[in-house]
Amino acid sequence: MRIPTTPLTEVPAWAVLERRLFDATEEAWRLFARRYCGPDGRILHAGGFEHRDGVDDLYEPFFNWPAFYALGGSDDVLDAAKHHFEGVTAQLTEAGMLSNEYENGYDWFHQGESLLFFYGLCAADPGDERFAERARRFARLYTDPEHGNYDPARNIVTAPHNGARGPLPGLGPEWLTYPASLDYMRAYGLPLHGLPGITRWSDLEDPAKAQLMGDEMQRRAAGDTAVNLAATSLVTNSWLYDGDVASAEWVARYVGGWSQRAAAAGGLMPDNVAPDGVVGGLHDGAWYGGHYGWTWPHGLHSVGMSSLIGAINASFVSGAAAGPGAVPGAARDDGPLDLVRTMLDTVLDQAITAPVTETPFSLRGSWLERLGAHAAEPALLVPYRYGAEGWFDFGPLQLDLPTWLWWWTRDPRDRERLDRVLDGTPGAREVRPFRDKVEAGHEGPWLTFLDGALPDYPERALSMALGQLARRVAVMEAEPVDPDTVHLHFWQRANPVVTEVLGQLVTGTPQTLYNGGLPFAAVSYTDADRSRPGLPPDVAALVTRLDGDPQAGRVELSLVNLSPTRARRVRVRPGRFGEQRLTGVVTRAEAGGVYPGPSTASAGRAGTPTSATVPLDAADLLVELPPSHRADLVLLTAPAATAPRHERGATIHPQPREGASS
């Protein structure tokens, strides 16, 4: 079918700003690569690694470069992203941090951060067999019991630190003792509660007690911990290539094990399982206290994130895991999301009202920056952590958790919870200029725009994103970097690629969950003339509303061709991995207008607005945009009859081009 289009009598400001952001990002990433990367793609960092930590810090500066390409960035940025992945992987291998291209072993809070870059590359160019082979090989580290990371008899990942070398003993050399002099960890308090004679930070000034804390941290670092749920993304990513039922069943079974433990505990998921499969077996029976669990260091921030990632992955593969003959979309089971619903409801039930400025919240610094003057206003504060004396460490509920929960399910009850959090956080619906390493936090005004209550959000958000980019470039110009002394986090702080706002507006999707989420989307695009992912040159897209649910959805969007001389063709596809299909399209255009009209007229003549609904049963839709025209559509969607897959076509660039990082 031919989608009707409307001539541009006025060029939308959002479309101009969106394309300007694409252009500015192209300039900025090249500057970053020239300044901070070597000819082989590695980061110019001369320092070594003393502990198991650090792998994530060299991959994270590029985490959203593949996403930028998939939105419509240049072929060069994909080349560069692959080039830097290869260079950093070689660099970390030489440093002894990787084995066979995968991290030796560390916690999944950080492994998830490392792998965002990898998942993005797999989704951006599924036809590249180098990354497909890695995806399968990396997943087998967990699905194949021979590697030791997974115990199928007890359905547990076997250690908090796991990876290419299997389950590693303890936590490594970093915390053999845990003295009070570790000032950088003071804000997070005691790692373990209930040790004799240790009830406050100052008790760790006693060398014997510091040694006891270190000994116990090492001894209890065995068996499973909640953040290992993020490992399901590694297996799900592999499944997207081949659709093997065994991988889907592994994800469903592993997440199901945690769901069973939560049910046995009354609904709230515990954070630790001993090597013998017993919850609390190394923690005197306590359901809390696991590494990166409810007690230390981040509580809900780490447990909630990993649980949400695992639950979404289990829901995503549930059709395939249901067995032969099941219709993948129709059989989707969102039950695993109850893990996260219970967590959020539990902490909301314990909430207090107080200004962030008056609380000792361990993550207070980042919230002071986000909220600005609103930090002094009363806010809904939830406890992030649980210890021997109950819930503690109160702060605003991070928006990515309830936002992604609602976005995935579109359940009205999940939206009610999300709105409660937004209403309880001062300034949450305002467009505020901040950006941290996860490049998220603007969910509130975006959701308000989708509800129709903040119509100028696209212009304001894109202007803000351009300002974020400009500041990152200014930081690069202002701060000289010595490879011998630079802080390992500098490059992620300077990364000038900005995708949160582009992802929201172009694909109708929140920023990817930072600790290992897969790059889902409400809608994705293919440049039909170049046969590659993303918007064509000159084309801007805006998702204006998300309605319905995964079984019967509606996505409203506009496409604008800003070129006055070139026609553009774009394929529009619901979802990212073929998990949705089109059941129809509503077109909105004009009839009876005159454009451009004769040269003697002062303007063309607008037509009468029209709307038509066309039934479809298709994977995507071709939209042909004449020069200076727009198309306004409503996509009607339903689950696809086939299982989700990486869309495998010809490899965009099999080998990174020479000079791709310049």
XYZ file of C-alpha atoms in Angstrom:
662
model
C 0.000 0.000 0.000
C 1.064 3.622 -0.505
C 1.042 5.720 2.648
C -0.394 9.195 2.005
C 1.863 12.127 2.885
C 1.347 15.820 3.525
C 3.519 18.682 2.191
C 5.391 20.757 4.729
C 4.027 24.271 4.830
C 6.012 24.691 8.045
C 9.024 22.639 9.099
C 8.561 21.210 12.615
C 11.203 22.520 14.989
C 11.575 19.096 16.583
C 12.528 17.588 13.229
C 15.233 20.201 12.628
C 16.623 19.741 16.124
C 16.588 15.955 15.798
C 18.612 15.986 12.597
C 20.954 18.587 14.104
C 21.566 16.201 17.010
C 22.477 13.455 14.542
C 24.924 15.784 12.791
C 26.499 17.098 16.008
C 26.941 13.571 17.347
C 28.798 12.596 14.179
C 31.272 15.401 14.803
C 31.645 14.668 18.499
C 32.316 10.915 18.430
C 35.072 11.453 15.872
C 36.733 13.988 18.163
C 36.514 11.531 21.085
C 38.058 8.712 19.022
C 40.916 10.872 17.726
C 41.745 12.217 21.141
C 41.455 9.178 23.399
C 41.951 6.068 21.247
C 44.925 4.416 19.601
C 45.185 3.306 15.956
C 43.962 -0.192 16.852
C 40.905 1.161 18.689
C 42.073 0.759 22.272
C 41.668 3.446 24.947
C 44.875 5.395 25.617
C 45.279 4.205 29.187
C 48.673 3.250 30.534
C 47.524 2.122 33.968
C 47.205 -1.490 35.047
C 44.540 -3.391 36.943
C 45.221 -4.402 40.532
C 41.941 -6.201 41.192
C 39.149 -7.916 39.309
C 37.422 -4.580 38.720
C 37.884 -2.386 35.653
C 36.763 -4.267 32.543
C 33.491 -2.353 32.381
C 35.267 1.000 32.522
C 36.945 0.526 29.139
C 33.850 -0.750 27.328
C 31.397 1.745 28.832
C 32.635 4.829 26.920
C 31.182 3.236 23.772
C 28.042 1.681 25.238
C 25.568 3.698 23.161
C 27.504 4.036 19.894
C 25.778 1.007 18.304
C 22.421 2.408 19.452
C 23.213 5.688 17.709
C 23.979 3.788 14.510
C 20.726 1.821 14.758
C 18.776 5.061 15.121
C 20.285 6.391 11.903
C 23.899 7.278 12.598
C 26.487 6.881 9.870
C 28.047 3.644 8.668
C 31.287 5.096 10.018
C 30.071 5.038 13.616
C 29.300 1.317 13.343
C 32.754 0.723 11.872
C 34.280 2.722 14.690
C 32.268 0.923 17.372
C 33.443 -2.473 16.115
C 36.995 -1.159 15.814
C 36.961 0.011 19.432
C 35.422 -3.228 20.654
C 38.236 -5.186 19.027
C 40.879 -2.781 20.326
C 39.606 -2.677 23.899
C 39.169 -6.454 23.938
C 42.809 -6.897 22.863
C 43.879 -4.301 25.432
C 42.077 -6.055 28.289
C 43.365 -9.439 27.164
C 46.927 -8.140 27.286
C 46.219 -6.799 30.773
C 45.160 -10.278 31.919
C 41.531 -9.276 32.531
C 39.939 -11.423 29.807
C 40.210 -15.059 28.808
C 39.133 -16.009 25.303
C 37.698 -12.487 24.933
C 35.439 -12.695 27.992
C 35.853 -11.285 31.486
C 37.730 -13.658 33.798
C 35.160 -13.283 36.542
C 33.377 -10.471 38.342
C 29.942 -9.545 39.678
C 27.073 -9.091 37.229
C 26.332 -5.541 38.330
C 29.548 -4.632 36.492
C 29.526 -7.372 33.872
C 26.129 -6.095 32.764
C 27.609 -2.636 32.268
C 30.455 -4.103 30.211
C 28.137 -6.064 27.948
C 25.784 -3.241 26.917
C 28.284 -2.363 24.184
C 28.421 -5.975 22.986
C 24.641 -6.445 22.958
C 24.266 -3.207 21.017
C 26.718 -4.382 18.358
C 24.958 -7.728 18.008
C 21.605 -6.019 17.469
C 23.025 -3.340 15.154
C 24.615 -5.811 12.729
C 23.409 -9.383 13.311
C 24.994 -10.501 10.046
C 28.514 -10.057 11.411
C 29.545 -13.630 12.179
C 32.365 -12.535 14.467
C 29.862 -11.203 16.965
C 27.405 -14.045 16.396
C 30.150 -16.546 17.242
C 31.062 -14.581 20.348
C 27.419 -14.450 21.422
C 27.128 -18.237 21.279
C 30.487 -18.820 22.936
C 29.828 -16.369 25.757
C 26.381 -17.836 26.462
C 27.811 -21.346 26.758
C 29.845 -20.165 29.739
C 26.534 -20.337 31.620
C 24.365 -22.845 29.780
C 27.096 -25.514 29.651
C 27.705 -26.839 33.202
C 31.213 -27.891 32.176
C 32.337 -24.298 32.667
C 31.283 -24.432 36.312
C 29.318 -21.170 36.383
C 25.945 -22.902 36.594
C 24.782 -25.801 38.740
C 21.768 -27.362 36.987
C 20.957 -29.636 39.913
C 20.395 -26.664 42.239
C 19.514 -24.162 39.500
C 22.030 -21.606 40.714
C 24.912 -19.602 39.352
C 27.699 -20.866 41.528
C 29.498 -17.718 42.715
C 29.116 -13.935 42.934
C 32.252 -13.565 40.779
C 31.940 -15.707 37.666
C 32.964 -15.618 34.032
C 35.434 -17.085 31.561
C 37.419 -18.813 34.303
C 34.336 -20.219 35.984
C 33.322 -19.417 39.551
C 36.155 -17.492 41.197
C 36.816 -17.947 44.909
C 35.859 -15.076 47.172
C 36.065 -11.473 46.026
C 39.696 -11.385 44.989
C 42.546 -9.413 46.561
C 40.714 -6.081 46.888
C 38.931 -6.711 50.192
C 41.027 -9.274 52.057
C 40.594 -6.868 54.927
C 38.019 -4.088 55.183
C 39.358 -1.194 57.280
C 37.658 2.110 58.083
C 40.282 3.848 55.960
C 38.352 2.799 52.823
C 36.805 6.261 52.632
C 35.380 5.724 49.142
C 33.131 2.973 50.567
C 32.106 4.760 53.779
C 28.835 6.074 52.302
C 27.615 2.510 51.805
C 28.246 1.420 55.386
C 28.989 -2.076 56.613
C 29.028 -4.792 53.930
C 27.793 -7.430 56.378
C 25.513 -7.006 59.374
C 25.529 -9.088 62.522
C 29.251 -9.716 62.930
C 30.306 -9.701 66.605
C 31.519 -6.318 67.801
C 30.906 -4.570 64.469
C 27.849 -2.319 64.458
C 29.183 0.946 62.985
C 31.845 2.096 60.537
C 34.210 3.269 63.250
C 34.432 -0.298 64.579
C 36.476 -1.109 61.477
C 39.281 1.080 62.822
C 40.207 -1.966 64.911
C 42.497 -4.072 62.650
C 41.111 -7.299 64.071
C 37.554 -6.314 63.263
C 38.560 -5.083 59.824
C 40.159 -8.478 59.261
C 37.021 -10.258 60.478
C 34.897 -8.260 58.046
C 37.254 -9.053 55.181
C 37.391 -12.746 56.084
C 33.618 -13.036 56.232
C 33.120 -11.162 52.972
C 35.460 -13.622 51.286
C 33.945 -16.695 52.936
C 30.373 -15.769 52.105
C 31.193 -14.969 48.474
C 30.015 -18.366 47.235
C 26.800 -19.617 45.725
C 24.240 -17.474 43.940
C 23.369 -13.819 44.374
C 20.505 -11.788 42.956
C 22.526 -9.686 40.526
C 23.416 -12.860 38.603
C 19.950 -12.562 37.058
C 21.518 -10.137 34.584
C 23.372 -13.108 33.057
C 20.094 -14.023 31.365
C 20.749 -11.277 28.793
C 23.870 -13.102 27.638
C 21.838 -16.244 26.960
C 18.865 -14.376 25.497
C 21.168 -12.526 23.102
C 22.516 -15.852 21.848
C 18.970 -17.207 21.537
C 18.071 -14.292 19.259
C 20.553 -15.640 16.704
C 19.518 -19.267 16.604
C 16.223 -19.633 18.423
C 17.406 -22.758 20.223
C 14.807 -23.922 22.695
C 17.467 -24.985 25.210
C 18.597 -21.369 25.683
C 15.038 -20.150 26.168
C 14.423 -22.916 28.680
C 17.617 -22.018 30.552
C 16.490 -18.398 30.941
C 12.981 -19.404 32.007
C 14.245 -21.999 34.471
C 16.890 -19.791 36.062
C 14.517 -16.847 36.564
C 11.849 -19.291 37.689
C 14.164 -20.505 40.445
C 14.362 -17.008 41.889
C 10.591 -16.629 41.565
C 10.129 -19.830 43.563
C 12.474 -18.575 46.273
C 10.556 -15.309 46.421
C 7.259 -17.161 46.766
C 8.702 -19.325 49.543
C 9.821 -16.161 51.347
C 6.387 -14.567 51.133
C 6.853 -12.644 47.877
C 9.977 -10.520 48.308
C 12.962 -12.052 46.565
C 15.961 -12.988 48.729
C 19.421 -11.983 47.550
C 21.571 -15.021 48.347
C 21.655 -18.792 47.929
C 24.408 -20.971 49.399
C 26.251 -23.519 47.230
C 23.954 -26.236 48.587
C 20.922 -24.364 47.260
C 19.695 -23.079 50.627
C 18.654 -19.425 50.941
C 20.679 -17.785 53.698
C 22.937 -20.801 54.059
C 26.055 -18.634 54.383
C 24.284 -15.760 56.138
C 22.966 -17.408 59.296
C 19.637 -18.016 57.608
C 19.095 -14.392 56.553
C 17.470 -13.689 53.177
C 19.549 -10.524 52.881
C 23.298 -9.870 52.928
C 24.369 -11.341 49.584
C 27.056 -9.645 47.499
C 25.568 -6.584 45.774
C 22.303 -7.544 47.425
C 19.736 -5.910 49.663
C 22.193 -4.809 52.358
C 25.232 -3.545 50.494
C 26.205 -1.494 48.610
C 23.171 -0.351 46.592
C 20.230 -2.556 47.540
C 17.246 -1.891 45.285
C 19.425 -0.151 42.705
C 21.300 -3.385 41.967
C 18.771 -6.050 43.006
C 15.858 -4.303 41.297
C 17.791 -3.658 38.090
C 19.051 -7.219 37.723
C 15.672 -8.697 38.633
C 13.902 -6.516 36.082
C 16.400 -7.489 33.390
C 15.979 -11.171 34.203
C 12.186 -10.956 34.397
C 11.905 -9.140 31.049
C 14.177 -11.719 29.430
C 12.111 -14.574 30.860
C 8.930 -12.961 29.564
C 10.566 -12.353 26.180
C 11.577 -15.996 25.651
C 8.511 -17.486 27.337
C 6.762 -18.366 24.073
C 9.710 -20.466 22.931
C 10.186 -21.935 26.397
C 6.525 -22.996 26.413
C 7.419 -25.758 23.980
C 6.592 -26.840 20.415
C 3.416 -25.520 18.865
C 3.093 -22.444 21.063
C 2.528 -19.120 19.301
C 5.449 -17.081 20.687
C 3.707 -13.756 21.248
C 0.356 -15.143 22.306
C 2.035 -17.412 24.821
C 4.075 -14.609 26.417
C 4.096 -14.921 30.181
C 4.609 -11.715 32.160
C 4.417 -13.570 35.458
C 8.164 -13.198 36.136
C 7.606 -9.428 36.392
C 5.882 -10.075 39.739
C 9.404 -10.297 41.185
C 9.834 -6.593 40.477
C 6.268 -5.564 41.282
C 6.657 -7.009 44.767
C 9.964 -5.208 45.304
C 8.548 -1.856 44.252
C 5.353 -2.276 46.249
C 7.319 -3.339 49.321
C 9.591 -0.302 49.356
C 6.705 2.027 48.506
C 4.805 0.645 51.497
C 7.788 1.683 53.656
C 8.136 5.140 52.074
C 8.541 8.350 54.035
C 8.190 11.982 52.988
C 11.244 14.204 53.443
C 13.587 16.420 51.399
C 16.567 14.682 49.827
C 18.793 17.419 51.308
C 17.901 16.214 54.794
C 18.559 12.497 54.321
C 21.839 10.539 54.486
C 20.990 8.605 51.295
C 24.080 6.796 49.987
C 23.307 7.854 46.380
C 22.373 11.375 47.453
C 24.956 13.176 45.319
C 23.497 12.178 41.975
C 19.984 13.038 43.114
C 21.020 16.491 44.276
C 22.257 17.130 40.732
C 19.130 15.714 39.128
C 16.630 17.533 41.315
C 18.438 20.855 41.676
C 16.423 23.218 43.865
C 13.683 20.588 44.148
C 15.995 18.515 46.360
C 15.005 20.774 49.265
C 11.296 20.006 48.792
C 9.459 17.130 50.492
C 9.649 14.002 48.359
C 8.493 10.403 48.450
C 11.559 8.496 49.658
C 11.771 4.713 49.653
C 14.254 2.480 51.474
C 16.824 1.027 49.112
C 18.427 -1.380 51.577
C 17.597 -3.899 54.278
C 19.802 -5.046 57.128
C 19.774 -6.397 60.647
C 17.691 -3.450 61.881
C 15.245 -3.410 58.982
C 14.819 -1.038 56.051
C 17.195 1.905 55.681
C 18.896 4.248 53.184
C 15.917 6.284 51.967
C 15.943 8.097 48.616
C 13.740 8.851 45.601
C 12.756 5.748 43.667
C 14.810 5.607 40.476
C 12.443 6.008 37.556
C 13.926 3.432 35.196
C 12.514 0.533 37.229
C 8.795 1.441 37.242
C 9.080 2.979 33.764
C 10.468 -0.168 32.148
C 8.004 -2.334 34.059
C 5.088 -0.359 32.615
C 6.664 -0.027 29.161
C 7.073 -3.797 28.908
C 3.635 -4.808 30.209
C 1.482 -1.699 29.463
C -0.542 -2.882 32.440
C -2.679 -0.053 33.944
C -1.709 -1.178 37.433
C 1.960 -0.790 36.577
C 1.192 2.680 35.233
C -0.601 3.614 38.464
C 2.512 2.681 40.433
C 4.690 4.683 38.063
C 2.458 7.745 38.359
C 2.584 7.512 42.136
C 6.374 7.683 41.979
C 6.317 10.594 39.519
C 3.785 12.510 41.594
C 5.881 11.993 44.715
C 9.155 13.249 43.192
C 9.375 17.048 42.940
C 10.312 18.212 39.451
C 10.083 14.690 38.022
C 8.005 15.877 35.050
C 10.258 18.828 34.228
C 12.927 18.907 31.520
C 16.129 19.380 33.472
C 19.646 19.541 31.962
C 21.687 16.730 33.500
C 23.451 13.643 32.247
C 25.276 10.936 34.172
C 27.021 7.860 32.816
C 23.810 5.849 32.374
C 22.351 8.718 30.308
C 18.868 8.324 31.738
C 16.577 10.069 34.201
C 14.307 12.052 31.860
C 11.538 9.474 31.876
C 9.109 11.795 33.713
C 8.732 14.570 31.127
C 8.803 12.044 28.284
C 5.916 10.080 29.791
C 4.055 13.328 30.381
C 4.506 14.142 26.680
C 3.167 10.722 25.671
C 0.122 11.494 27.810
C -0.421 14.702 25.831
C 0.365 17.071 28.710
C 3.797 18.415 27.677
C 3.563 19.078 23.934
C 6.871 20.949 23.690
C 8.914 18.129 25.221
C 10.522 17.086 21.903
C 11.935 20.554 21.232
C 13.042 21.115 24.813
C 14.509 17.632 25.222
C 16.419 17.777 21.941
C 17.754 21.229 22.845
C 18.824 19.800 26.188
C 20.509 16.833 24.490
C 22.436 19.188 22.219
C 23.522 21.051 25.329
C 24.651 17.806 26.962
C 26.708 16.991 23.896
C 28.223 20.474 23.827
C 29.229 20.173 27.470
C 30.920 16.818 26.888
C 32.916 18.314 24.023
C 33.818 21.266 26.232
C 35.027 18.846 28.924
C 37.245 17.158 26.341
C 38.687 20.540 25.390
C 39.108 21.739 28.988
C 40.622 18.681 30.701
C 44.006 17.482 29.475
C 44.383 13.727 29.922
C 47.574 11.975 30.921
C 47.270 8.245 30.085
C 49.501 7.457 33.073
C 47.355 9.211 35.671
C 43.849 9.636 34.234
C 40.986 8.239 36.288
C 39.541 5.041 34.835
C 36.074 6.609 34.731
C 37.074 9.673 32.715
C 36.140 8.344 29.273
C 32.612 7.318 30.216
C 32.142 10.797 31.691
C 33.358 12.387 28.441
C 31.498 10.147 25.965
C 29.666 12.710 23.790
C 27.192 10.323 22.144
C 23.697 11.057 23.472
C 20.878 8.604 22.773
C 18.362 8.776 25.638
C 16.213 11.473 24.034
C 16.686 10.101 20.505
C 15.601 6.657 21.717
C 12.509 8.090 23.390
C 11.400 10.219 20.452
C 12.451 8.043 17.500
C 11.649 4.569 18.862
C 9.264 5.241 21.766
C 11.584 3.487 24.205
C 13.241 4.355 27.539
C 17.018 4.267 27.766
C 18.313 0.679 27.858
C 18.600 -0.737 31.376
C 22.220 0.056 32.133
C 23.327 -3.017 34.062
C 22.845 -5.430 31.194
C 19.474 -4.887 29.526
C 18.893 -5.770 25.886
C 18.141 -3.009 23.330
C 14.389 -3.360 22.874
C 12.269 -0.801 20.993
C 8.607 0.020 20.430
C 9.330 0.768 16.789
C 12.410 0.460 14.603
C 13.369 1.620 11.125
C 15.260 0.529 8.033
C 16.600 2.846 5.353
C 14.944 1.124 2.388
C 17.338 2.578 -0.187
C 20.515 1.602 1.661
C 19.177 -1.615 3.244
C 20.539 -0.790 6.671
C 19.036 -0.080 10.090
C 17.916 3.361 11.142
C 16.354 6.457 9.651
C 17.509 7.615 6.214
C 19.409 10.901 5.932
C 17.183 13.997 6.274
C 14.371 12.009 7.917
C 13.206 12.697 11.461
C 10.781 10.543 13.465
C 8.619 11.244 16.483
C 6.607 8.692 18.469
C 3.800 10.717 20.047
C 1.792 8.088 21.891
C 1.898 4.481 23.100
C -1.435 2.828 23.832
C -2.864 -0.616 24.320
C -0.789 -3.579 25.415
C 1.514 -6.172 23.812
C -1.504 -8.141 22.600
C -3.160 -5.161 20.863
C -0.993 -2.084 20.716
C -1.115 1.371 19.116
C 1.964 3.425 18.276
C 1.367 6.934 16.961
C 4.238 8.475 15.030
C 5.234 11.113 12.518
C 7.936 10.934 9.856
C 9.326 14.102 8.264
C 11.610 14.373 5.234
C 13.522 17.631 5.628
C 15.257 17.421 2.259
C 13.780 19.877 -0.279
C 15.220 17.897 -3.193
C 15.455 14.186 -2.324
C 12.760 11.616 -1.755
C 13.419 9.131 1.068
C 12.048 5.642 1.720
C 11.881 4.120 5.181
C 10.543 0.815 6.455
C 8.745 1.040 9.791
C 8.623 -2.048 11.963
C 6.934 -2.571 15.341
C 9.383 -3.825 17.958
C 13.091 -4.474 17.445
C 13.386 -8.231 16.988
C 10.259 -9.147 15.038
C 8.304 -9.850 18.203
C 5.372 -7.743 16.952
C 3.496 -7.594 13.644
C 1.257 -5.004 12.040
C -2.476 -5.722 12.075
C -3.328 -2.393 10.533
C -2.339 1.218 10.029
C -4.265 4.425 10.487
C -3.141 7.124 8.042
C -3.729 10.825 8.565
C -3.305 13.223 5.674
C -5.181 15.856 3.670
C -7.530 15.681 0.691
C -8.336 18.367 -1.831
C -5.361 20.588 -1.130
C -3.243 22.331 -3.743
C 0.545 22.124 -3.427
C 2.736 23.849 -4.394
C 0.194 25.797 -6.394
C 0.986 28.295 -9.140
C 3.844 30.775 -8.870
C 1.274 33.552 -8.844
C -0.153 32.317 -5.521
C 1.294 33.418 -2.191
C 0.999 29.890 -0.744
C -0.378 26.470 -1.412
C -3.871 25.631 -0.244
C -4.320 23.174 2.623
C -6.733 20.322 2.175
C -9.296 18.773 4.453
C -7.886 16.443 7.132
C -8.566 12.797 6.368
C -8.089 9.551 8.244
C -8.261 5.989 6.996
C -7.717 2.607 8.652
C -6.229 -0.153 6.529
C -6.098 -3.748 7.845
C -2.729 -5.449 7.456
C -0.893 -8.604 8.341
C 2.718 -7.646 7.802
C 6.081 -7.440 9.504
C 6.709 -3.855 8.437
C 5.459 -0.972 6.354
C 7.172 0.988 3.571
C 6.749 4.758 3.756
C 7.823 6.817 0.748
C 8.437 10.456 1.638
C 8.638 12.993 -1.203
C 10.880 16.006 -0.614
C 9.580 18.265 2.174
C 6.704 15.958 3.116
C 5.556 14.208 6.271
C 3.593 11.070 7.091
C 1.437 10.705 10.202
C 0.581 7.145 11.191
C -0.872 4.974 13.898
C 0.577 1.469 13.883
C -1.809 -1.239 15.096
C 0.183 -4.156 16.458
C -0.156 -7.673 17.819
C 2.264 -10.480 18.713
C 4.036 -12.038 15.753
C 3.391 -15.659 14.896
C 7.114 -16.362 14.802
C 9.703 -16.188 17.554
C 11.815 -13.030 17.936
C 15.141 -13.011 16.131
C 18.068 -10.820 15.326
C 17.231 -9.713 11.792
C 20.136 -11.257 9.950
C 21.088 -9.767 6.636
C 24.314 -8.949 4.883
C 27.042 -7.752 7.188
C 27.212 -3.976 7.016
C 30.998 -3.881 7.204
C 32.660 -7.279 7.769
C 35.974 -5.691 8.755
C 36.444 -2.263 10.345
C 37.806 0.117 7.761
C 41.280 1.504 8.248
C 41.071 4.766 10.115
C 37.544 4.095 11.379
C 38.428 5.681 14.707
C 39.671 8.899 13.177
